[in-house]
Coordinates of C-alpha atoms and ligand atoms in Angstrom, one line a residue:
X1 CA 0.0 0.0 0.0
X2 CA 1.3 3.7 -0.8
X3 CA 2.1 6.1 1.8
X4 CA -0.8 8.4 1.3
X5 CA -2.9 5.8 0.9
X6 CA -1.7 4.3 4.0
X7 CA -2.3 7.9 5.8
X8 CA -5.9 8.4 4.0
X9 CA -6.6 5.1 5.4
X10 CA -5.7 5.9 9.3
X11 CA -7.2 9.1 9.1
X12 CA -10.8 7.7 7.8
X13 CA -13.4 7.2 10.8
X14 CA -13.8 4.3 12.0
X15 CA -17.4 2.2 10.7
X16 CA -19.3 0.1 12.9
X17 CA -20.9 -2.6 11.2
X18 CA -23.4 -5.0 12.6
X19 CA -22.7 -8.7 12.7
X20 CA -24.4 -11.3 10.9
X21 CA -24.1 -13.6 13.7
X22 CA -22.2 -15.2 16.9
X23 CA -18.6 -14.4 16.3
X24 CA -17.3 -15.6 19.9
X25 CA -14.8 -12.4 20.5
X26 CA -17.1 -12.0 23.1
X27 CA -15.2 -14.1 25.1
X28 CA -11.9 -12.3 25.3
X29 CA -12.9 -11.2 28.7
X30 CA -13.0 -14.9 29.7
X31 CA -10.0 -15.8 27.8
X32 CA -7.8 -12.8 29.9
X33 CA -9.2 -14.0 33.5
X34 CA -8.7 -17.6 33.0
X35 CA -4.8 -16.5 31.4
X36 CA -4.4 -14.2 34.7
X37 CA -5.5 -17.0 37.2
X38 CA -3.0 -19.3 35.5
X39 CA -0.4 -17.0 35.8
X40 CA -1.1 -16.4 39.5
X41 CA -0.9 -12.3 40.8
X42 CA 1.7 -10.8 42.8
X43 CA 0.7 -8.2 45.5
X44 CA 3.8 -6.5 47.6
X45 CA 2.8 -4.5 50.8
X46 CA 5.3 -2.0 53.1
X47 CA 4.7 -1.8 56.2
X48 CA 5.8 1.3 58.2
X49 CA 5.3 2.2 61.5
X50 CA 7.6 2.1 64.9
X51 CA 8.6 -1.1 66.0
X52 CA 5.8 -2.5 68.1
X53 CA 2.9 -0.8 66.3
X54 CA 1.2 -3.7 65.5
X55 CA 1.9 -4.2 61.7
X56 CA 3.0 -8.3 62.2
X57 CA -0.2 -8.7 64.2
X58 CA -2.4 -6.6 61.4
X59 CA -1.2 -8.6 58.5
X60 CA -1.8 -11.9 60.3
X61 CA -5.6 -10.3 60.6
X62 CA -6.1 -9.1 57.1
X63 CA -5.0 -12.5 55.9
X64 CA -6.5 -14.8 58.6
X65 CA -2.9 -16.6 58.8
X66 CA -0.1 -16.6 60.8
X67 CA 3.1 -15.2 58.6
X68 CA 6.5 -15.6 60.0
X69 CA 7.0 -12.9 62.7
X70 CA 10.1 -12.0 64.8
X71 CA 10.0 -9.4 66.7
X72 CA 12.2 -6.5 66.2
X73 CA 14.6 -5.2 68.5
X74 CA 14.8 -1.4 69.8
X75 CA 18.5 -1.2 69.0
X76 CA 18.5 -1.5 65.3
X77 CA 21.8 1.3 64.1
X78 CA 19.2 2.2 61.3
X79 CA 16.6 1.3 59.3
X80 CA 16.7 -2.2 57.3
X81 CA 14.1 -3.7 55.2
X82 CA 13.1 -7.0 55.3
X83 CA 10.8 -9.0 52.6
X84 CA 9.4 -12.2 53.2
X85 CA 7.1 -13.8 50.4
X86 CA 4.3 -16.5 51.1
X87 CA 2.4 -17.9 48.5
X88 CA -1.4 -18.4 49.2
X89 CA -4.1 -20.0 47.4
X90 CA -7.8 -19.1 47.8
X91 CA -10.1 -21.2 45.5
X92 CA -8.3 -21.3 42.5
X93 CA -6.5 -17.9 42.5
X94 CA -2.8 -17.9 43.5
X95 CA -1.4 -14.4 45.0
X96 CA 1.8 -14.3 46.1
X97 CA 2.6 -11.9 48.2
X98 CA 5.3 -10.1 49.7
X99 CA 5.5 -8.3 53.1
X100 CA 8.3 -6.0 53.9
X101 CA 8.6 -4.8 57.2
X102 CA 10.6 -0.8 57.9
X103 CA 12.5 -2.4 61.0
X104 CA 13.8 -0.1 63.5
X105 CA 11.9 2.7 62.3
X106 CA 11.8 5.6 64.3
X107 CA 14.4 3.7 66.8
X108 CA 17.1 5.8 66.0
X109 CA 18.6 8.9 67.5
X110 CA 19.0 10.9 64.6
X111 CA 15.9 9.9 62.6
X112 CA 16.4 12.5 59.7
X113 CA 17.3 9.8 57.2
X114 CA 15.2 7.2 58.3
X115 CA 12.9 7.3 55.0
X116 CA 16.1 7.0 52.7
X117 CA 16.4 3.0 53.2
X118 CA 12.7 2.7 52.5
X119 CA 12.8 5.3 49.1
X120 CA 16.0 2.9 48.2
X121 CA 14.5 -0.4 48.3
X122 CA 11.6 0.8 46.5
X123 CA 13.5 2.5 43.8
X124 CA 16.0 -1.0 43.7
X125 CA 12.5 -3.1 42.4
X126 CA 11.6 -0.1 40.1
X127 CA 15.2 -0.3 38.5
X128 CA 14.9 -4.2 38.6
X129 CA 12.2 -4.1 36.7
X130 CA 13.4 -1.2 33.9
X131 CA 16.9 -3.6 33.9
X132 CA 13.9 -6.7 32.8
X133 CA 12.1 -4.6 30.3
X134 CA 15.3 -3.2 28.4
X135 CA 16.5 -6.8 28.3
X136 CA 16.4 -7.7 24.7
X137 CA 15.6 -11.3 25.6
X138 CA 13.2 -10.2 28.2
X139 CA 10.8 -12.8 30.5
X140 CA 8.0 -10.5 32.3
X141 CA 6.2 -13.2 31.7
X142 CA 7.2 -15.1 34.8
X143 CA 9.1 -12.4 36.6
X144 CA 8.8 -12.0 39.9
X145 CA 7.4 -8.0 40.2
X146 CA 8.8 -7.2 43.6
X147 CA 7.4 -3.5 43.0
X148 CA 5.8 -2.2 46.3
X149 CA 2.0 -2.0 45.3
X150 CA 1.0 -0.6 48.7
X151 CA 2.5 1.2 51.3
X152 CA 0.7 0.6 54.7
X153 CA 1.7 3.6 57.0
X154 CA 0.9 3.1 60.9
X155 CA 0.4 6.2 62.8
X156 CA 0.8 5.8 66.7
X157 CA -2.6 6.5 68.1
X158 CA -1.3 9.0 70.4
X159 CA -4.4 11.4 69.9
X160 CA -2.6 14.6 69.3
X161 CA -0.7 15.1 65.7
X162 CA 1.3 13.7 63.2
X163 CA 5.4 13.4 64.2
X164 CA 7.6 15.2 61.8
X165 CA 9.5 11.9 61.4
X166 CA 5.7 11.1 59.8
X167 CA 4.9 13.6 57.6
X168 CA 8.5 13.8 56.3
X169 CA 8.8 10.2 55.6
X170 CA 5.0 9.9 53.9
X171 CA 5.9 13.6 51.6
X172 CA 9.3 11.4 50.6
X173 CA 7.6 8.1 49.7
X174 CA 4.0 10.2 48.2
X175 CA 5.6 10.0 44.5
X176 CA 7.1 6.5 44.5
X177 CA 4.1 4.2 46.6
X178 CA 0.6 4.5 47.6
X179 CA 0.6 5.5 51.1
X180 CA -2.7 4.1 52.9
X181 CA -2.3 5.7 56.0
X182 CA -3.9 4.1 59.6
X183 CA -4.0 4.4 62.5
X184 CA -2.6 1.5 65.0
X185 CA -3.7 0.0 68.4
X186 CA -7.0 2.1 67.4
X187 CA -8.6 0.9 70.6
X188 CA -6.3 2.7 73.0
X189 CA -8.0 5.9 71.8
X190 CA -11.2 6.9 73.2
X191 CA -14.3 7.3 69.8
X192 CA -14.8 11.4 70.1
X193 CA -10.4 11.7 70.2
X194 CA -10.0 9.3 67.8
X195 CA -13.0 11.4 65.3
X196 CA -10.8 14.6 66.3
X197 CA -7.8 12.4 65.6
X198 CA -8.8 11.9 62.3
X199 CA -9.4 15.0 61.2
X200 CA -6.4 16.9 62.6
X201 CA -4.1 14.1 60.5
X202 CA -6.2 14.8 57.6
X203 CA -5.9 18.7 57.8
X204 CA -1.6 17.9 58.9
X205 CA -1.8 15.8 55.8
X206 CA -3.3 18.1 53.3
X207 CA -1.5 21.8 54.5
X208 CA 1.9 19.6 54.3
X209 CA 0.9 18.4 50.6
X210 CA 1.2 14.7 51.5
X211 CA -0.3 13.2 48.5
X212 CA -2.0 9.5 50.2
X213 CA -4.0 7.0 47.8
X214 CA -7.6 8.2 47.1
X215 CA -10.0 4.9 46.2
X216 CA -10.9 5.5 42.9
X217 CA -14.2 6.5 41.9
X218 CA -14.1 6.3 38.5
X219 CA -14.9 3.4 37.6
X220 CA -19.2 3.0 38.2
X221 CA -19.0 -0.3 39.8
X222 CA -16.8 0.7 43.2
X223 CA -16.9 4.6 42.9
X224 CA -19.7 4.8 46.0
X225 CA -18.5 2.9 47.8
X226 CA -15.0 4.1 47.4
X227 CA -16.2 7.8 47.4
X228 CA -17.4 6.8 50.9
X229 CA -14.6 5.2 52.4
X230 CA -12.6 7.7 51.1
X231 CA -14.0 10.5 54.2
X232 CA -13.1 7.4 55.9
X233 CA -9.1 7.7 56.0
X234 CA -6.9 7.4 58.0
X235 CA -8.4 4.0 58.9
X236 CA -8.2 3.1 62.9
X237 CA -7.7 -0.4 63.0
X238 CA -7.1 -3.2 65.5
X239 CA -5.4 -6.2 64.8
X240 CA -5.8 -9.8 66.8
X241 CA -5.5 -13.1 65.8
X242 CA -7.1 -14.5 69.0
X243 CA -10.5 -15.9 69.0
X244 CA -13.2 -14.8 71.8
X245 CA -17.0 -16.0 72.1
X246 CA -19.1 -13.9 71.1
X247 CA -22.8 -14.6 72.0
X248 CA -22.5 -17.5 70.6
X249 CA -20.0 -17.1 67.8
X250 CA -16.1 -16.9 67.8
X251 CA -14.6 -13.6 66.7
X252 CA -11.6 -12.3 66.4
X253 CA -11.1 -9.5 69.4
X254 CA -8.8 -8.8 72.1
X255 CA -10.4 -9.3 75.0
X256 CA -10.0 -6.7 78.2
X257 CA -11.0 -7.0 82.0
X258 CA -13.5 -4.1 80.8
X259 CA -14.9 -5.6 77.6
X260 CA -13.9 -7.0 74.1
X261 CA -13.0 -5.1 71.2
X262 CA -13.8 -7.1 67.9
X263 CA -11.9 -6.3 65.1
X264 CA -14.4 -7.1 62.5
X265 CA -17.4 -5.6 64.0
X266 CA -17.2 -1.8 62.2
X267 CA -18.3 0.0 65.1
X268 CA -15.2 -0.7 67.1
X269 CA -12.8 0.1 64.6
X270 CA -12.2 0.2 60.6
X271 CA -10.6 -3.3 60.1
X272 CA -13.0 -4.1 57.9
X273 CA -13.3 -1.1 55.7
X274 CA -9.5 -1.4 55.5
X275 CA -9.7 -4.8 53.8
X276 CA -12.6 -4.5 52.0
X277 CA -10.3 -1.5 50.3
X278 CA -6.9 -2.7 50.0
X279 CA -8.2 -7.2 48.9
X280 CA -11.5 -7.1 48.1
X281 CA -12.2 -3.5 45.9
X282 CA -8.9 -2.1 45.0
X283 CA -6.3 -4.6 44.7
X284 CA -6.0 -4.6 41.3
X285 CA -6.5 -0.7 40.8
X286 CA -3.2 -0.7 43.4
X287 CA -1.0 -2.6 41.1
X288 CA -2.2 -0.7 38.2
X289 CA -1.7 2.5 39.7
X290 CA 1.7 1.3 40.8
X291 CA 2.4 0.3 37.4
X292 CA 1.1 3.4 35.3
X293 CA 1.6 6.3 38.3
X294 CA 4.6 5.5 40.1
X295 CA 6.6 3.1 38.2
X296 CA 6.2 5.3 34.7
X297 CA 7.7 8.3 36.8
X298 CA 10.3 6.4 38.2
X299 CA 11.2 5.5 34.4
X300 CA 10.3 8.6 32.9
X301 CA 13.1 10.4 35.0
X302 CA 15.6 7.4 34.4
X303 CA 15.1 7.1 30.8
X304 CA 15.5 10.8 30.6
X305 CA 18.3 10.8 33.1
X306 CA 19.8 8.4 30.7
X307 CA 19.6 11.4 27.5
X308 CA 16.7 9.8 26.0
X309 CA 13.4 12.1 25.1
X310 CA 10.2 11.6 23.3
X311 CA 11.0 15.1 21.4
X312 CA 13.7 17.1 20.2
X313 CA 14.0 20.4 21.1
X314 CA 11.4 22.1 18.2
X315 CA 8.9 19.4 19.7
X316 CA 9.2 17.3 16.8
X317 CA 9.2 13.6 17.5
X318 CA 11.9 11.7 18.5
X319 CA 12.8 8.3 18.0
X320 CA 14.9 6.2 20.0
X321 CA 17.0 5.4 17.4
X322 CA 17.4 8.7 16.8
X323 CA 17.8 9.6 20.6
X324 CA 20.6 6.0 19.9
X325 CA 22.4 8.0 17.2
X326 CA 22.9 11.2 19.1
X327 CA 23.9 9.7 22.0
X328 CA 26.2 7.6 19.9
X329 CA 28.0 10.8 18.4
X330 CA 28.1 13.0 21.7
X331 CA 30.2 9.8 22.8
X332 CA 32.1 9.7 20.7
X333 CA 33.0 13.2 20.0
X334 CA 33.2 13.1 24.2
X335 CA 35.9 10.3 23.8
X336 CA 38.0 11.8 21.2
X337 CA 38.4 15.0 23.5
X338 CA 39.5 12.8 26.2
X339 CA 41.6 11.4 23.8
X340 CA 43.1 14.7 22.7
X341 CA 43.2 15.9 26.2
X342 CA 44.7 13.3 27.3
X343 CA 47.4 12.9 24.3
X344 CA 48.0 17.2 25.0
X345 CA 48.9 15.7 29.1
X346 CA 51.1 13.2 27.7
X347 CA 53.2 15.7 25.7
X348 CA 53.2 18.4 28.5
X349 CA 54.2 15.6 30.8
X350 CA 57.0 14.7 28.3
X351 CA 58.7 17.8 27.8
X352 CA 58.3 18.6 31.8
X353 CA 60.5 15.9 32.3
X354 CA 62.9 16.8 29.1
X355 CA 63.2 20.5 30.7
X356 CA 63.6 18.8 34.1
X357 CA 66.6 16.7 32.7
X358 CA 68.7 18.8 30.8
X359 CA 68.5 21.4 33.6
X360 CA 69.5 18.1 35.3
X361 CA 72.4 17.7 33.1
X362 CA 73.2 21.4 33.1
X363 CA 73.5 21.3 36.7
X364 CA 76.2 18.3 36.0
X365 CA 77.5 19.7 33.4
X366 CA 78.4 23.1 35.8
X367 CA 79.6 20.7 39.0
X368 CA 81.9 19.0 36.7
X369 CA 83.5 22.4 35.3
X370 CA 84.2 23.9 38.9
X371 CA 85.7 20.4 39.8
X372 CA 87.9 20.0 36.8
X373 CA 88.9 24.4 37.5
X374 CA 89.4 22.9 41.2
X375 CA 91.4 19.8 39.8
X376 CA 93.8 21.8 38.0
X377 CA 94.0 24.3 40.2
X378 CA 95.6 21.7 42.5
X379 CA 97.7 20.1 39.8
X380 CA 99.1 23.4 39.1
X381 CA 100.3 24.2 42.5
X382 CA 101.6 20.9 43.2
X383 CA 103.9 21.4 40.0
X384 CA 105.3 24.4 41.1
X385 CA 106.0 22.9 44.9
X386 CA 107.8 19.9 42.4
X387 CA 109.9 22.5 40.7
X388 CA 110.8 24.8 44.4
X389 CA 111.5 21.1 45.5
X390 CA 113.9 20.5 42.9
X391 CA 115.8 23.9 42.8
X392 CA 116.2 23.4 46.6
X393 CA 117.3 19.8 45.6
X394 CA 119.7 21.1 43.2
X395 CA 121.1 23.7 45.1
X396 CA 121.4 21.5 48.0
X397 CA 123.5 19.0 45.3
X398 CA 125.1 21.8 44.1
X399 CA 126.8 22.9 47.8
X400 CA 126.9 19.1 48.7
X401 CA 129.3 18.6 45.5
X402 CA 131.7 22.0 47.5
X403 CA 131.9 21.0 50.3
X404 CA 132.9 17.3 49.2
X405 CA 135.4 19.1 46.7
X406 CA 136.6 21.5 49.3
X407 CA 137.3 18.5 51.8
X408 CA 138.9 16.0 49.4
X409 CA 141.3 19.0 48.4
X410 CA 142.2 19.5 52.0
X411 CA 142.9 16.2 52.7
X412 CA 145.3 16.1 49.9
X413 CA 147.2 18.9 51.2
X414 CA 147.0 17.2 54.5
X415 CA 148.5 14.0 53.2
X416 CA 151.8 15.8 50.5
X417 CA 152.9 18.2 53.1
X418 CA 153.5 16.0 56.4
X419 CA 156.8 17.4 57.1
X420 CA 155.6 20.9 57.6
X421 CA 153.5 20.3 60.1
X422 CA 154.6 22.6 62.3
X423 CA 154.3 25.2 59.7
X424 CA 151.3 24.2 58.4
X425 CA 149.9 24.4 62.1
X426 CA 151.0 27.9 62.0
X427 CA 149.5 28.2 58.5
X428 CA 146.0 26.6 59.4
X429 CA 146.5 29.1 62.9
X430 CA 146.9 32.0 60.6
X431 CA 143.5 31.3 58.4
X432 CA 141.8 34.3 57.3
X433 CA 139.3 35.1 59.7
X434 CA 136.2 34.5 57.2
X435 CA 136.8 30.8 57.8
X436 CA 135.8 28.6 61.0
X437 CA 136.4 25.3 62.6
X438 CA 133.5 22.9 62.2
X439 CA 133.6 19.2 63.7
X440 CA 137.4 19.1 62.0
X441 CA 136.5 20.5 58.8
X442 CA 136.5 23.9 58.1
X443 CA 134.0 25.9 55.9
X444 CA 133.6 29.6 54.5
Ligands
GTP1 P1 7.9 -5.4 65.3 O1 7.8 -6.2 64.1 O2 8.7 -5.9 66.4 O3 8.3 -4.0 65.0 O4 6.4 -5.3 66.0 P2 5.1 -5.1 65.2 O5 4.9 -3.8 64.7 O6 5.0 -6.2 64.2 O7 4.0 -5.4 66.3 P3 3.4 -6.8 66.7 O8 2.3 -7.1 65.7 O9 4.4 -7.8 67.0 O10 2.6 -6.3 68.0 C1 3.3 -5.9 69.1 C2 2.4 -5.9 70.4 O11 1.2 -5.1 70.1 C3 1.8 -7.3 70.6 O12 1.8 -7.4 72.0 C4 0.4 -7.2 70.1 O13 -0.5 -8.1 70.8 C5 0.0 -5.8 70.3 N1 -0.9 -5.3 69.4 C6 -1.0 -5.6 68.1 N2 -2.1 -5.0 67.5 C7 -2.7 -4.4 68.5 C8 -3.9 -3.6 68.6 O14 -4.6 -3.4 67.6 N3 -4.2 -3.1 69.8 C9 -3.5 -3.3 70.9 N4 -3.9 -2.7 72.0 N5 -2.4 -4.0 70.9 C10 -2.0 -4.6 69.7
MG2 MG1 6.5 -7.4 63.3

């Protein structure tokens, strides 16, 4: 088909035409329940709330079973989240659920980043599942979706208002969960404080812009009753697992020297309005609102953390291959300046070092001129001490070589003239006075 024809085509309304007789599309409804009952549902709830608020107890009530519980201690250095998952059966629809528990929250001194471990975790199973859908051999199919579908927030039913460690842990989680807020141990507050209760939380809530999950009402079937319960929040529940009689029925209460408080009957507390809401009505509208609301933002902001957009900047459209092709060419025209800049640090680091060594070797060069000056300096003065050494030598030979002749001669006059000795004594008396007497010999 052409182009244009293809465009004419797209842009043509739509026709309804009337069928001639059963087709059986009609069952595509069935088909897509008895596919999702096959494939089991997945439904993760938070629980936070200061350790000893009652969430073990609560979820043991809303599921009428007894989950794993160990109780938390006081001392925990800072907040740690712990999931368990239990997979339950009712008729023949499989839910497997996950509970994670905030422990130690609110335990610690310095509370001030005692949301962060709670935003983490639930931004690690939002990135777990991006990491699943940009696989290019991805299974969704049978992937465990540990995204947090509801967060159950338990207020500590003190009676007066919200703590700060509250509202600033609900306005951090508001964009990444829905935040069913209620309030614990509901039956330590007295009905007319608990109505006041309500109301002051709700007003906290609102003027702090804590955005909490509103029951939808747009869909015909549930919006009255959702509408209603909706005036309802923050629920006050009370949690038990024990059984009491009743009349003459077993309930679940707590039982008190004073009376019993039931936790099903709805004008003790909001137990069951609370699971009416989150099992029975809105289950389904949590996961999707998890899906569509909160996980598309937590993408949206990756994917364009990540330089991709939808549009370019004259709002035209803008494909990811595109978006691939752009990114591809800012790389690489990123890497070749790193290249360059780091070839340009390679040179300057090359002729630092040539600049440092010649003045290395000029430095050398200089030491070994003032020794060699030094050097001859000393060779020259011990030449001329040679040559003083050898005229002294010389002279000294030179009188040696008199004074031998001077002596041989006298004692060859000595020996010729023995007969004139006496004269000869008067002669050597008679000397001229220039000339001494020395050890025998005589000298002038
Ligand atoms: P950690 O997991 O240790 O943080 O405690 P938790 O928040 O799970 O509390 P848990 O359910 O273990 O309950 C702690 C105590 O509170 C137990 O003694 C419960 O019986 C009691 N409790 C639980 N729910 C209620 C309630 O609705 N009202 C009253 N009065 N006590 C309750
Ligand atoms: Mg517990």
């Amino acid at each position: 088909m052409a182009a244009t024809d293809l465009e004419r085509f797209s842009n043509e309304e739509k026709r309804n035409l009337s069928l001639g007789g059963h087709v059986g599309f009609d069952s595509l409804p069935d088909q897509l329940v008895s596919k999702s009952v096959a494939q089991g549902f997945s439904f993760n709830i938070l629980c936070v709330g200061e350790t000893g608020i009652g969430k073990s107890t609560l979820m043991n009530t809303l599921f009428n079973t007894t989950f794993e519980t160990e109780e938390a201690s006081h001392y925990e250095p800072a907040v740690r989240l712990r999931p368990r998952t239990y997979d339950l059966q009712e008729s023949n629809v499989h839910l497997k659920l996950t509970i994670v528990d905030a422990v130690g929250f609110g335990d610690q001194i310095n509370k001030d980043e005692s949301y962060r471990p709670i935003v983490d975790y639930i931004d690690t199973q939002f990135e777990n599942y991006l990491q699943e859908e940009l696989k290019i051999r991805r299974s969704l199919f049978n992937y465990h979706d540990t995204r947090i579908h509801v967060c159950l927030y338990f207020i500590t039913p003190t009676g007066h208002s919200l703590k700060s460690l509250d509202l600033v842990a609900m306005k951090k989680l508001d964009s990444k969960v829905n935040i069913i807020p209620i309030i614990a141990k509901a039956d330590t507050i007295s009905k007319s404080e608990l109505h006041k209760f309500k109301i002051k939380i709700m007003s906290e809530l609102v003027s702090n812009g804590v955005q909490i999950y509103q029951f939808p009402t747009d869909d015909e079937a549930v919006a009255e009753i959702n509408s209603v319960m909706n005036a309802h929040l923050p629920f006050a529940v009370v949690g038990s697992i024990e059984e009491v009689k009743v009349g003459n029925k077993m309930v679940r209460a707590r039982q008190y020297p004073w009376g019993v408080v039931q936790v099903e009957n709805e004008s003790h507390c909001d137990f069951v309005k609370l699971r009416e809401m989150l099992i029975r009505v809105n289950m389904e509208d949590l996961r999707e609102q998890t899906h569509t609301r909160h996980y598309e933002l937590y993408r949206r902001c990756k994917l364009e953390e990540m330089g991709f957009k939808d549009t370019d900047p004259d709002s035209q459209p803008f494909s990811l291959q595109e978006t691939y092709e752009t990114k591809r060419k800012e790389f690489l025209c990123e890497l070749q300046r790193k290249e360059e800049e780091m070839r340009q640090m390679f040179v300057n680091k090359v002729k630092e070092t040539e600049s440092e060594l010649k003045e290395k070797e000029r430095e050398l060069h200089e030491k070994f001129e003032h020794l060699k000056r030094i050097h001859q300096e000393e060779k020259r003065k011990v030449e001329e001490k040679r040559r003083e050494l050898e005229e002294e030598m010389n002279a000294f030979n030179r009188r040696k070589v008199a004074v031998e002749t001077l002596q041989s001669q006298s004692l060859q006059a000595t020996s010729q003239q023995p007969l004139k000795k006496d004269k000869d004594k008067k002669n050597f008396f008679s000397l001229p006075s220039s000339c001494s007497i020395t050890s025998g010999r005589y000298v002038n």
